[in-house]
């Protein structure tokens, strides 16, 4: 059986490092958004109106725009063809809000043009959810069954699917931001001076995905160190 000290293995510091990185990234995106949310766009366009304008200019007529609750909960659902904007984005005329709305429109453009990484990400969502929910129970069952290495390895492999999903997400998010900035650079929504501000907001948001992937990698590394065959405890 796994001794109690196994749960206080030195590798636990990997999880702590991952949490710290995620907290820093989250604090950075919130502070950056707050900073540029105080800068009102000269064109005085709300996030909702900006999203509608972008979708129309990109000839995307099958995507709806709605407001949802929460803070920075903005997202695009390719299955339902719905672009959801949080209240802080939908009703605001700030540079930050328009940048975030444009980013979500970037996902809609990806979907409209058949962007391959977006399709791949959508396809692996079920297996990533499977890995997220069942990896640790499978590992624990393997440990309880006299350290059944086969089950433990299956659990570790299942958890690695979460990392795979997050790695595929990275190019999707960065590409959506590039598309957004290209759209915003035409001057119809943001001025030449405001576009760099929006870029900073989108970069900060993208770093949260990088931090999440790094945190998951560190957790996976810890599982390997704790439960690999060489660490079997009798």
PDB file of C-alpha atoms in Angstrom, residues 3-230:
ATOM      1  CA  UNK A   3       2.350   4.954   2.844  1.00  0.00           C
ATOM      2  CA  UNK A   4       0.966   8.173   4.239  1.00  0.00           C
ATOM      3  CA  UNK A   5       4.155  10.044   3.459  1.00  0.00           C
ATOM      4  CA  UNK A   6       3.454   9.401  -0.221  1.00  0.00           C
ATOM      5  CA  UNK A   7       0.883  12.167  -0.113  1.00  0.00           C
ATOM      6  CA  UNK A   8       3.577  14.525   1.182  1.00  0.00           C
ATOM      7  CA  UNK A   9       6.095  13.484  -1.431  1.00  0.00           C
ATOM      8  CA  UNK A  10       8.577  16.241  -2.357  1.00  0.00           C
ATOM      9  CA  UNK A  11       6.982  16.264  -5.805  1.00  0.00           C
ATOM     10  CA  UNK A  12       3.998  18.028  -4.206  1.00  0.00           C
ATOM     11  CA  UNK A  13       5.997  21.213  -4.694  1.00  0.00           C
ATOM     12  CA  UNK A  14       5.352  20.791  -8.409  1.00  0.00           C
ATOM     13  CA  UNK A  15       1.645  21.255  -7.734  1.00  0.00           C
ATOM     14  CA  UNK A  16       2.354  24.292  -5.568  1.00  0.00           C
ATOM     15  CA  UNK A  17       4.489  25.806  -8.325  1.00  0.00           C
ATOM     16  CA  UNK A  18       1.673  25.200 -10.814  1.00  0.00           C
ATOM     17  CA  UNK A  19      -0.865  26.854  -8.526  1.00  0.00           C
ATOM     18  CA  UNK A  20       1.373  29.871  -8.036  1.00  0.00           C
ATOM     19  CA  UNK A  21       1.879  30.235 -11.787  1.00  0.00           C
ATOM     20  CA  UNK A  22      -1.881  30.021 -12.380  1.00  0.00           C
ATOM     21  CA  UNK A  23      -2.593  32.567  -9.647  1.00  0.00           C
ATOM     22  CA  UNK A  24      -0.049  34.993 -11.092  1.00  0.00           C
ATOM     23  CA  UNK A  25      -1.503  34.607 -14.593  1.00  0.00           C
ATOM     24  CA  UNK A  26      -5.034  35.110 -13.282  1.00  0.00           C
ATOM     25  CA  UNK A  27      -4.040  38.195 -11.309  1.00  0.00           C
ATOM     26  CA  UNK A  28      -2.222  39.597 -14.339  1.00  0.00           C
ATOM     27  CA  UNK A  29      -5.163  39.184 -16.717  1.00  0.00           C
ATOM     28  CA  UNK A  30      -7.565  40.698 -14.176  1.00  0.00           C
ATOM     29  CA  UNK A  31      -5.325  43.697 -13.491  1.00  0.00           C
ATOM     30  CA  UNK A  32      -4.680  44.239 -17.206  1.00  0.00           C
ATOM     31  CA  UNK A  33      -8.369  44.038 -18.054  1.00  0.00           C
ATOM     32  CA  UNK A  34      -9.233  46.383 -15.179  1.00  0.00           C
ATOM     33  CA  UNK A  35      -6.615  48.890 -16.333  1.00  0.00           C
ATOM     34  CA  UNK A  36      -7.854  49.091 -19.919  1.00  0.00           C
ATOM     35  CA  UNK A  37     -11.485  48.710 -18.954  1.00  0.00           C
ATOM     36  CA  UNK A  38     -11.114  52.245 -17.624  1.00  0.00           C
ATOM     37  CA  UNK A  39     -10.060  53.486 -21.069  1.00  0.00           C
ATOM     38  CA  UNK A  40     -13.207  54.253 -23.023  1.00  0.00           C
ATOM     39  CA  UNK A  41     -12.965  53.779 -26.780  1.00  0.00           C
ATOM     40  CA  UNK A  42     -13.202  56.916 -28.856  1.00  0.00           C
ATOM     41  CA  UNK A  43     -15.802  55.315 -31.104  1.00  0.00           C
ATOM     42  CA  UNK A  44     -17.983  54.656 -28.029  1.00  0.00           C
ATOM     43  CA  UNK A  45     -18.975  51.164 -29.152  1.00  0.00           C
ATOM     44  CA  UNK A  46     -20.086  48.508 -26.656  1.00  0.00           C
ATOM     45  CA  UNK A  47     -18.665  44.998 -26.658  1.00  0.00           C
ATOM     46  CA  UNK A  48     -21.980  43.635 -27.916  1.00  0.00           C
ATOM     47  CA  UNK A  49     -22.174  46.115 -30.772  1.00  0.00           C
ATOM     48  CA  UNK A  50     -18.539  45.454 -31.645  1.00  0.00           C
ATOM     49  CA  UNK A  51     -19.197  41.712 -31.816  1.00  0.00           C
ATOM     50  CA  UNK A  52     -22.259  42.217 -34.008  1.00  0.00           C
ATOM     51  CA  UNK A  53     -20.308  44.552 -36.288  1.00  0.00           C
ATOM     52  CA  UNK A  54     -17.418  42.091 -36.660  1.00  0.00           C
ATOM     53  CA  UNK A  55     -19.693  39.138 -37.388  1.00  0.00           C
ATOM     54  CA  UNK A  56     -21.523  41.163 -40.002  1.00  0.00           C
ATOM     55  CA  UNK A  57     -18.314  42.411 -41.618  1.00  0.00           C
ATOM     56  CA  UNK A  58     -17.006  38.826 -41.762  1.00  0.00           C
ATOM     57  CA  UNK A  59     -20.263  37.700 -43.395  1.00  0.00           C
ATOM     58  CA  UNK A  60     -21.182  35.403 -40.512  1.00  0.00           C
ATOM     59  CA  UNK A  61     -24.955  35.411 -40.241  1.00  0.00           C
ATOM     60  CA  UNK A  62     -25.619  32.232 -38.266  1.00  0.00           C
ATOM     61  CA  UNK A  63     -24.013  33.252 -34.950  1.00  0.00           C
ATOM     62  CA  UNK A  64     -26.014  34.879 -32.187  1.00  0.00           C
ATOM     63  CA  UNK A  65     -24.660  37.207 -29.505  1.00  0.00           C
ATOM     64  CA  UNK A  66     -25.916  37.025 -25.929  1.00  0.00           C
ATOM     65  CA  UNK A  67     -25.007  38.407 -22.526  1.00  0.00           C
ATOM     66  CA  UNK A  68     -24.205  36.025 -19.663  1.00  0.00           C
ATOM     67  CA  UNK A  69     -23.410  36.452 -15.995  1.00  0.00           C
ATOM     68  CA  UNK A  70     -19.951  36.302 -14.469  1.00  0.00           C
ATOM     69  CA  UNK A  71     -16.690  38.164 -14.889  1.00  0.00           C
ATOM     70  CA  UNK A  72     -14.577  37.407 -17.970  1.00  0.00           C
ATOM     71  CA  UNK A  73     -16.721  34.355 -18.716  1.00  0.00           C
ATOM     72  CA  UNK A  74     -16.824  35.278 -22.406  1.00  0.00           C
ATOM     73  CA  UNK A  75     -16.862  32.320 -24.785  1.00  0.00           C
ATOM     74  CA  UNK A  76     -17.909  31.051 -28.191  1.00  0.00           C
ATOM     75  CA  UNK A  77     -19.902  27.830 -28.562  1.00  0.00           C
ATOM     76  CA  UNK A  78     -19.310  26.403 -32.023  1.00  0.00           C
ATOM     77  CA  UNK A  79     -21.980  23.721 -31.580  1.00  0.00           C
ATOM     78  CA  UNK A  80     -24.758  26.158 -30.720  1.00  0.00           C
ATOM     79  CA  UNK A  81     -23.346  29.032 -32.803  1.00  0.00           C
ATOM     80  CA  UNK A  82     -23.604  31.366 -29.841  1.00  0.00           C
ATOM     81  CA  UNK A  83     -21.131  34.053 -28.817  1.00  0.00           C
ATOM     82  CA  UNK A  84     -21.571  34.802 -25.108  1.00  0.00           C
ATOM     83  CA  UNK A  85     -20.255  37.978 -23.521  1.00  0.00           C
ATOM     84  CA  UNK A  86     -20.070  38.664 -19.801  1.00  0.00           C
ATOM     85  CA  UNK A  87     -21.715  41.839 -18.522  1.00  0.00           C
ATOM     86  CA  UNK A  88     -18.321  43.536 -18.108  1.00  0.00           C
ATOM     87  CA  UNK A  89     -17.750  43.033 -21.819  1.00  0.00           C
ATOM     88  CA  UNK A  90     -21.218  43.261 -23.324  1.00  0.00           C
ATOM     89  CA  UNK A  91     -22.243  46.610 -21.860  1.00  0.00           C
ATOM     90  CA  UNK A  92     -18.873  48.345 -21.706  1.00  0.00           C
ATOM     91  CA  UNK A  93     -17.440  50.705 -24.307  1.00  0.00           C
ATOM     92  CA  UNK A  94     -13.889  50.239 -23.046  1.00  0.00           C
ATOM     93  CA  UNK A  95     -10.886  49.210 -25.103  1.00  0.00           C
ATOM     94  CA  UNK A  96     -10.609  46.035 -23.013  1.00  0.00           C
ATOM     95  CA  UNK A  97     -14.219  45.038 -23.638  1.00  0.00           C
ATOM     96  CA  UNK A  98     -13.943  45.553 -27.381  1.00  0.00           C
ATOM     97  CA  UNK A  99     -10.708  43.552 -27.431  1.00  0.00           C
ATOM     98  CA  UNK A 100     -12.299  40.625 -25.607  1.00  0.00           C
ATOM     99  CA  UNK A 101     -15.398  40.723 -27.813  1.00  0.00           C
ATOM    100  CA  UNK A 102     -13.189  40.738 -30.907  1.00  0.00           C
ATOM    101  CA  UNK A 103     -11.260  37.739 -29.584  1.00  0.00           C
ATOM    102  CA  UNK A 104     -14.449  35.698 -29.213  1.00  0.00           C
ATOM    103  CA  UNK A 105     -15.410  36.772 -32.714  1.00  0.00           C
ATOM    104  CA  UNK A 106     -12.035  35.410 -33.760  1.00  0.00           C
ATOM    105  CA  UNK A 107     -13.274  31.976 -32.670  1.00  0.00           C
ATOM    106  CA  UNK A 108     -16.441  32.459 -34.705  1.00  0.00           C
ATOM    107  CA  UNK A 109     -14.301  33.309 -37.739  1.00  0.00           C
ATOM    108  CA  UNK A 110     -12.224  30.175 -37.094  1.00  0.00           C
ATOM    109  CA  UNK A 111     -15.392  28.118 -37.062  1.00  0.00           C
ATOM    110  CA  UNK A 112     -16.732  29.826 -40.175  1.00  0.00           C
ATOM    111  CA  UNK A 113     -13.513  29.184 -42.125  1.00  0.00           C
ATOM    112  CA  UNK A 114     -13.018  25.619 -40.907  1.00  0.00           C
ATOM    113  CA  UNK A 115      -9.884  26.273 -38.852  1.00  0.00           C
ATOM    114  CA  UNK A 116      -8.445  22.782 -38.228  1.00  0.00           C
ATOM    115  CA  UNK A 117      -7.110  23.206 -34.647  1.00  0.00           C
ATOM    116  CA  UNK A 118     -10.568  24.381 -33.535  1.00  0.00           C
ATOM    117  CA  UNK A 119     -12.100  21.220 -35.006  1.00  0.00           C
ATOM    118  CA  UNK A 120      -9.468  19.069 -33.314  1.00  0.00           C
ATOM    119  CA  UNK A 121     -10.098  20.755 -29.957  1.00  0.00           C
ATOM    120  CA  UNK A 122     -13.844  20.189 -30.262  1.00  0.00           C
ATOM    121  CA  UNK A 123     -13.257  16.542 -31.149  1.00  0.00           C
ATOM    122  CA  UNK A 124     -11.119  15.796 -28.097  1.00  0.00           C
ATOM    123  CA  UNK A 125     -13.370  17.537 -25.559  1.00  0.00           C
ATOM    124  CA  UNK A 126     -15.113  14.245 -24.608  1.00  0.00           C
ATOM    125  CA  UNK A 127     -11.850  12.370 -24.015  1.00  0.00           C
ATOM    126  CA  UNK A 128     -10.407  15.323 -22.095  1.00  0.00           C
ATOM    127  CA  UNK A 129     -13.480  15.360 -19.856  1.00  0.00           C
ATOM    128  CA  UNK A 130     -13.074  11.620 -19.358  1.00  0.00           C
ATOM    129  CA  UNK A 131      -9.470  12.117 -18.325  1.00  0.00           C
ATOM    130  CA  UNK A 132     -10.326  14.953 -15.973  1.00  0.00           C
ATOM    131  CA  UNK A 133     -13.086  13.055 -14.155  1.00  0.00           C
ATOM    132  CA  UNK A 134     -11.737   9.500 -14.016  1.00  0.00           C
ATOM    133  CA  UNK A 135      -7.945   9.704 -13.947  1.00  0.00           C
ATOM    134  CA  UNK A 136      -7.560  10.049 -10.177  1.00  0.00           C
ATOM    135  CA  UNK A 137     -10.238   7.457  -9.274  1.00  0.00           C
ATOM    136  CA  UNK A 138      -8.570   4.955 -11.624  1.00  0.00           C
ATOM    137  CA  UNK A 139      -5.167   5.640 -10.069  1.00  0.00           C
ATOM    138  CA  UNK A 140      -6.539   5.237  -6.536  1.00  0.00           C
ATOM    139  CA  UNK A 141      -8.276   1.981  -7.452  1.00  0.00           C
ATOM    140  CA  UNK A 142      -4.990   0.745  -8.873  1.00  0.00           C
ATOM    141  CA  UNK A 143      -3.213   1.635  -5.629  1.00  0.00           C
ATOM    142  CA  UNK A 144      -5.857  -0.087  -3.500  1.00  0.00           C
ATOM    143  CA  UNK A 145      -5.664  -3.226  -5.628  1.00  0.00           C
ATOM    144  CA  UNK A 146      -2.156  -4.028  -4.397  1.00  0.00           C
ATOM    145  CA  UNK A 147      -0.602  -1.398  -6.589  1.00  0.00           C
ATOM    146  CA  UNK A 148      -1.993  -2.585  -9.921  1.00  0.00           C
ATOM    147  CA  UNK A 149       0.431  -0.860 -12.255  1.00  0.00           C
ATOM    148  CA  UNK A 150      -1.758  -1.376 -15.303  1.00  0.00           C
ATOM    149  CA  UNK A 151      -4.643   0.583 -13.767  1.00  0.00           C
ATOM    150  CA  UNK A 152      -2.281   3.238 -12.463  1.00  0.00           C
ATOM    151  CA  UNK A 153      -0.764   3.705 -15.919  1.00  0.00           C
ATOM    152  CA  UNK A 154      -4.249   3.933 -17.447  1.00  0.00           C
ATOM    153  CA  UNK A 155      -5.108   6.644 -14.931  1.00  0.00           C
ATOM    154  CA  UNK A 156      -1.955   8.590 -15.715  1.00  0.00           C
ATOM    155  CA  UNK A 157      -2.629   8.240 -19.434  1.00  0.00           C
ATOM    156  CA  UNK A 158      -6.187   9.493 -18.881  1.00  0.00           C
ATOM    157  CA  UNK A 159      -4.872  12.568 -17.083  1.00  0.00           C
ATOM    158  CA  UNK A 160      -2.464  13.242 -19.947  1.00  0.00           C
ATOM    159  CA  UNK A 161      -5.517  13.740 -22.176  1.00  0.00           C
ATOM    160  CA  UNK A 162      -6.260  16.906 -20.201  1.00  0.00           C
ATOM    161  CA  UNK A 163      -2.808  18.221 -21.057  1.00  0.00           C
ATOM    162  CA  UNK A 164      -3.330  17.273 -24.703  1.00  0.00           C
ATOM    163  CA  UNK A 165      -6.531  19.320 -24.794  1.00  0.00           C
ATOM    164  CA  UNK A 166      -4.806  22.324 -23.251  1.00  0.00           C
ATOM    165  CA  UNK A 167      -1.901  22.109 -25.691  1.00  0.00           C
ATOM    166  CA  UNK A 168      -4.305  22.054 -28.632  1.00  0.00           C
ATOM    167  CA  UNK A 169      -6.111  25.027 -27.093  1.00  0.00           C
ATOM    168  CA  UNK A 170      -2.998  27.219 -27.207  1.00  0.00           C
ATOM    169  CA  UNK A 171      -2.796  27.722 -31.004  1.00  0.00           C
ATOM    170  CA  UNK A 172      -6.578  28.164 -31.105  1.00  0.00           C
ATOM    171  CA  UNK A 173      -6.469  31.004 -28.579  1.00  0.00           C
ATOM    172  CA  UNK A 174      -3.416  32.748 -30.018  1.00  0.00           C
ATOM    173  CA  UNK A 175      -4.849  32.531 -33.527  1.00  0.00           C
ATOM    174  CA  UNK A 176      -8.169  33.988 -32.365  1.00  0.00           C
ATOM    175  CA  UNK A 177      -6.302  36.927 -30.849  1.00  0.00           C
ATOM    176  CA  UNK A 178      -4.327  37.485 -34.056  1.00  0.00           C
ATOM    177  CA  UNK A 179      -7.534  37.498 -36.048  1.00  0.00           C
ATOM    178  CA  UNK A 180      -9.101  39.905 -33.553  1.00  0.00           C
ATOM    179  CA  UNK A 181      -6.197  42.343 -33.711  1.00  0.00           C
ATOM    180  CA  UNK A 182      -6.204  42.237 -37.492  1.00  0.00           C
ATOM    181  CA  UNK A 183      -9.898  43.132 -37.501  1.00  0.00           C
ATOM    182  CA  UNK A 184      -9.430  45.873 -34.913  1.00  0.00           C
ATOM    183  CA  UNK A 185      -6.511  47.374 -36.828  1.00  0.00           C
ATOM    184  CA  UNK A 186      -8.774  48.540 -39.652  1.00  0.00           C
ATOM    185  CA  UNK A 187      -9.797  51.467 -37.425  1.00  0.00           C
ATOM    186  CA  UNK A 188     -13.558  50.982 -37.495  1.00  0.00           C
ATOM    187  CA  UNK A 189     -13.767  49.958 -33.849  1.00  0.00           C
ATOM    188  CA  UNK A 190     -10.502  51.075 -32.235  1.00  0.00           C
ATOM    189  CA  UNK A 191      -8.094  53.842 -33.142  1.00  0.00           C
ATOM    190  CA  UNK A 192      -4.441  53.287 -33.952  1.00  0.00           C
ATOM    191  CA  UNK A 193      -3.511  54.286 -30.398  1.00  0.00           C
ATOM    192  CA  UNK A 194      -6.064  51.918 -28.833  1.00  0.00           C
ATOM    193  CA  UNK A 195      -5.104  48.736 -30.689  1.00  0.00           C
ATOM    194  CA  UNK A 196      -1.863  48.206 -28.671  1.00  0.00           C
ATOM    195  CA  UNK A 197      -3.928  48.443 -25.487  1.00  0.00           C
ATOM    196  CA  UNK A 198      -6.256  45.708 -26.733  1.00  0.00           C
ATOM    197  CA  UNK A 199      -3.200  43.641 -27.669  1.00  0.00           C
ATOM    198  CA  UNK A 200      -1.987  43.767 -24.066  1.00  0.00           C
ATOM    199  CA  UNK A 201      -5.376  42.581 -22.805  1.00  0.00           C
ATOM    200  CA  UNK A 202      -5.448  39.665 -25.240  1.00  0.00           C
ATOM    201  CA  UNK A 203      -1.853  38.710 -24.479  1.00  0.00           C
ATOM    202  CA  UNK A 204      -2.618  38.642 -20.761  1.00  0.00           C
ATOM    203  CA  UNK A 205      -5.635  36.426 -21.430  1.00  0.00           C
ATOM    204  CA  UNK A 206      -3.566  34.082 -23.590  1.00  0.00           C
ATOM    205  CA  UNK A 207      -0.994  33.696 -20.828  1.00  0.00           C
ATOM    206  CA  UNK A 208      -3.669  32.162 -18.592  1.00  0.00           C
ATOM    207  CA  UNK A 209      -3.945  29.276 -21.074  1.00  0.00           C
ATOM    208  CA  UNK A 210      -0.175  28.877 -21.083  1.00  0.00           C
ATOM    209  CA  UNK A 211      -0.190  28.854 -17.281  1.00  0.00           C
ATOM    210  CA  UNK A 212      -2.981  26.266 -17.205  1.00  0.00           C
ATOM    211  CA  UNK A 213      -1.072  23.965 -19.568  1.00  0.00           C
ATOM    212  CA  UNK A 214       2.105  24.343 -17.537  1.00  0.00           C
ATOM    213  CA  UNK A 215       0.250  23.642 -14.290  1.00  0.00           C
ATOM    214  CA  UNK A 216      -1.301  20.500 -15.770  1.00  0.00           C
ATOM    215  CA  UNK A 217       2.106  19.350 -17.024  1.00  0.00           C
ATOM    216  CA  UNK A 218       3.547  19.736 -13.531  1.00  0.00           C
ATOM    217  CA  UNK A 219       0.669  17.737 -12.074  1.00  0.00           C
ATOM    218  CA  UNK A 220       1.226  15.016 -14.659  1.00  0.00           C
ATOM    219  CA  UNK A 221       4.920  14.956 -13.842  1.00  0.00           C
ATOM    220  CA  UNK A 222       4.072  14.555 -10.149  1.00  0.00           C
ATOM    221  CA  UNK A 223       1.775  11.607 -10.904  1.00  0.00           C
ATOM    222  CA  UNK A 224       4.545   9.936 -12.847  1.00  0.00           C
ATOM    223  CA  UNK A 225       7.045  10.490 -10.043  1.00  0.00           C
ATOM    224  CA  UNK A 226       4.614   9.245  -7.390  1.00  0.00           C
ATOM    225  CA  UNK A 227       3.041   6.295  -9.119  1.00  0.00           C
ATOM    226  CA  UNK A 228       5.560   4.984 -11.637  1.00  0.00           C
ATOM    227  CA  UNK A 229       6.550   1.346 -11.340  1.00  0.00           C
ATOM    228  CA  UNK A 230       9.874   2.269  -9.749  1.00  0.00           C
TER     229      UNK A 230
END
